[in-house]
Amino acid sequence: MPEPLFRRLALIGIGLIGSSVARIARERGDIAGEVVATARTERTLARVAALGIADRVEIDPARAVEGADCVMLCAPVGAFAGLAAAIAPALAPGAIVTDVGSTKQSVIRDVGPHLPAHVQFVPAHPVAGTEYSGPDAGFTTLFQGRWTLVTPLPDGDPAAAEKIAELWRRCGSMVEMMEPAHHDRVLAIVSHLPHLLAFTICGTADDLEDESRQQVLKFAASGFRDFTRIAASDPVMWRDIFLNNKDALLEMLARFVEDAQAMSRAVRWGDGAYIEDKVERGRKIRRSLIELKQA
Ligand code: NAP
């Protein structure tokens, strides 16, 4: 078996994403010699210990990162500034600090200033997930065939970025390097806006009078059901994503509202060709996704 990439990997937050990384590291053996995990609550750490997916658990994040040559932030992005401040004094010289956050410019803004000069910071985002959360939700094939976007800093060490890229390849992921601002715009349209629409449509349905709401649940299979799966995601995580990718999300939402207005006009004036054209474009996008094996 090849040498592990890292001697000790510290996972700061161990829910769906962190526990998937921990499980893969345990199964493969070539990612980290040792995995240390921390979380916000003792309850989660007790669960992690029971699952046996980390070598050690620590409630204090600063203790968790001691002696680690890789530190991965796997908590909601709104907690990153506080966590970075808490771990900074305990980071080992030469350590690589990375993250899995769904926004990248905010993470660079919130984490970067706290880190000492003797560590490397390599922001990253595995674009894979489910609507479930917590350490029980993780599984070893989560990143298989999915993309991880690595957004290295211009003045960072390319060798550190390559090590993080290799970590994700060993997790089964395909890797692409990307500018942080570009990442945030792309994710706003492919992930953040669809989630916003799903949360909103569920709210709209829930506001209906009692009788209609019952019918929504009964006949959900006609389309509503797929929105409810997306809308089942963790509220804190999504609150943090929306607030930390504000500009790109609002831009994509404005475009969407414009297009929705155009569709509404087509419906009002009976413009069947317009409606057909939009449905056809939707089908094409679905077919492309299937061909790219990302459906
Ligand atoms: P999750 O299942 O809800 O787990 C979050 C973990 O972070 C838990 O262990 C939680 O501990 C811990 N945590 C929360 N606040 C903390 C704090 N202040 N200090 C220390 N630990 C804290 O979340 P997830 O789905 O794995 O997401 C983690 C990160 O990955 C987020 O930044 C998210 O944007 C990103 N991401 C998520 C997905 C997805 O689909 N879920 C996909 C890609 C990237 P407790 O359990 O003790 O509260």
mmCIF file of C-alpha atoms in Angstrom, residues 55-158:
data_model
loop_
_atom_site.group_PDB
_atom_site.id
_atom_site.type_symbol
_atom_site.label_atom_id
_atom_site.label_comp_id
_atom_site.label_asym_id
_atom_site.label_seq_id
_atom_site.Cartn_x
_atom_site.Cartn_y
_atom_site.Cartn_z
ATOM 1 C CA ASP A 55 -8.952 7.136 15.938
ATOM 2 C CA ARG A 56 -9.574 9.882 18.486
ATOM 3 C CA VAL A 57 -12.244 12.493 19.268
ATOM 4 C CA GLU A 58 -11.633 15.871 20.940
ATOM 5 C CA ILE A 59 -14.259 18.436 21.956
ATOM 6 C CA ASP A 60 -11.667 21.231 21.839
ATOM 7 C CA PRO A 61 -10.815 22.055 18.201
ATOM 8 C CA ALA A 62 -7.381 23.417 19.190
ATOM 9 C CA ARG A 63 -6.494 20.061 20.766
ATOM 10 C CA ALA A 64 -7.805 18.223 17.709
ATOM 11 C CA VAL A 65 -5.403 20.013 15.352
ATOM 12 C CA GLU A 66 -2.288 19.588 17.507
ATOM 13 C CA GLY A 67 0.343 17.674 15.516
ATOM 14 C CA ALA A 68 -1.944 17.298 12.465
ATOM 15 C CA ASP A 69 -0.333 17.798 9.050
ATOM 16 C CA CYS A 70 -3.777 18.171 7.444
ATOM 17 C CA VAL A 71 -6.721 20.027 8.989
ATOM 18 C CA MET A 72 -10.052 19.891 7.169
ATOM 19 C CA LEU A 73 -12.880 22.235 8.146
ATOM 20 C CA CYS A 74 -16.142 20.270 7.706
ATOM 21 C CA ALA A 75 -18.593 22.435 9.691
ATOM 22 C CA PRO A 76 -21.205 24.866 8.271
ATOM 23 C CA VAL A 77 -19.398 27.812 6.626
ATOM 24 C CA GLY A 78 -20.844 30.335 9.111
ATOM 25 C CA ALA A 79 -18.765 28.684 11.865
ATOM 26 C CA PHE A 80 -15.468 28.891 9.959
ATOM 27 C CA ALA A 81 -14.212 32.287 11.236
ATOM 28 C CA GLY A 82 -14.622 31.268 14.885
ATOM 29 C CA LEU A 83 -13.101 27.855 14.266
ATOM 30 C CA ALA A 84 -10.116 29.306 12.381
ATOM 31 C CA ALA A 85 -9.454 31.726 15.252
ATOM 32 C CA ALA A 86 -9.695 28.864 17.761
ATOM 33 C CA ILE A 87 -7.326 26.482 15.969
ATOM 34 C CA ALA A 88 -4.781 29.025 14.653
ATOM 35 C CA PRO A 89 -2.430 29.042 17.691
ATOM 36 C CA ALA A 90 -2.316 25.222 17.790
ATOM 37 C CA LEU A 91 -1.570 24.569 14.095
ATOM 38 C CA ALA A 92 1.655 22.678 13.436
ATOM 39 C CA PRO A 93 4.286 24.332 11.201
ATOM 40 C CA GLY A 94 3.929 23.066 7.627
ATOM 41 C CA ALA A 95 0.346 21.869 8.140
ATOM 42 C CA ILE A 96 -2.137 22.183 5.292
ATOM 43 C CA VAL A 97 -5.494 23.693 6.259
ATOM 44 C CA THR A 98 -8.291 22.889 3.836
ATOM 45 C CA ASP A 99 -12.099 22.861 3.909
ATOM 46 C CA VAL A 100 -15.171 21.392 2.238
ATOM 47 C CA GLY A 101 -17.406 24.481 2.436
ATOM 48 C CA SER A 102 -19.992 25.116 -0.270
ATOM 49 C CA THR A 103 -18.920 28.762 -0.730
ATOM 50 C CA LYS A 104 -15.339 29.747 -1.457
ATOM 51 C CA GLN A 105 -14.863 33.543 -1.402
ATOM 52 C CA SER A 106 -16.430 33.807 2.070
ATOM 53 C CA VAL A 107 -14.249 30.971 3.365
ATOM 54 C CA ILE A 108 -11.105 32.692 2.089
ATOM 55 C CA ARG A 109 -12.325 35.954 3.673
ATOM 56 C CA ASP A 110 -13.199 34.306 7.024
ATOM 57 C CA VAL A 111 -10.386 31.770 7.456
ATOM 58 C CA GLY A 112 -7.370 33.280 5.677
ATOM 59 C CA PRO A 113 -6.662 36.203 8.040
ATOM 60 C CA HIS A 114 -6.550 33.932 11.117
ATOM 61 C CA LEU A 115 -3.967 31.473 9.800
ATOM 62 C CA PRO A 116 -0.277 31.786 10.716
ATOM 63 C CA ALA A 117 2.311 32.157 7.934
ATOM 64 C CA HIS A 118 3.771 28.722 8.696
ATOM 65 C CA VAL A 119 0.718 26.814 7.329
ATOM 66 C CA GLN A 120 -0.680 26.428 3.811
ATOM 67 C CA PHE A 121 -4.354 27.117 3.103
ATOM 68 C CA VAL A 122 -6.037 25.232 0.240
ATOM 69 C CA PRO A 123 -9.808 25.869 -0.017
ATOM 70 C CA ALA A 124 -11.818 23.076 -1.681
ATOM 71 C CA HIS A 125 -15.402 21.922 -2.207
ATOM 72 C CA PRO A 126 -16.508 18.354 -2.964
ATOM 73 C CA VAL A 127 -19.624 18.802 -5.099
ATOM 74 C CA ALA A 128 -21.387 15.761 -3.709
ATOM 75 C CA GLY A 129 -23.976 15.381 -1.028
ATOM 76 C CA THR A 130 -27.344 14.178 0.112
ATOM 77 C CA GLU A 131 -30.156 15.765 2.098
ATOM 78 C CA TYR A 132 -29.046 13.871 5.237
ATOM 79 C CA SER A 133 -26.686 15.153 7.909
ATOM 80 C CA GLY A 134 -24.714 13.993 10.940
ATOM 81 C CA PRO A 135 -22.034 11.299 11.337
ATOM 82 C CA ASP A 136 -24.452 8.438 10.603
ATOM 83 C CA ALA A 137 -25.246 9.897 7.176
ATOM 84 C CA GLY A 138 -21.753 9.450 5.690
ATOM 85 C CA PHE A 139 -20.764 6.628 3.338
ATOM 86 C CA THR A 140 -17.630 5.624 1.446
ATOM 87 C CA THR A 141 -18.955 6.077 -2.101
ATOM 88 C CA LEU A 142 -20.303 9.606 -1.618
ATOM 89 C CA PHE A 143 -17.592 11.247 -3.743
ATOM 90 C CA GLN A 144 -17.272 8.463 -6.339
ATOM 91 C CA GLY A 145 -17.410 9.942 -9.848
ATOM 92 C CA ARG A 146 -18.273 13.400 -8.465
ATOM 93 C CA TRP A 147 -16.252 16.590 -8.865
ATOM 94 C CA THR A 148 -14.197 18.321 -6.216
ATOM 95 C CA LEU A 149 -13.365 21.931 -6.976
ATOM 96 C CA VAL A 150 -10.079 23.149 -5.500
ATOM 97 C CA THR A 151 -9.646 26.937 -5.373
ATOM 98 C CA PRO A 152 -5.964 27.552 -4.489
ATOM 99 C CA LEU A 153 -4.803 30.998 -3.366
ATOM 100 C CA PRO A 154 -2.599 32.868 -5.861
ATOM 101 C CA ASP A 155 0.311 33.020 -3.396
ATOM 102 C CA GLY A 156 -0.142 29.446 -2.109
ATOM 103 C CA ASP A 157 2.270 26.542 -2.580
ATOM 104 C CA PRO A 158 1.189 24.483 -5.637
#
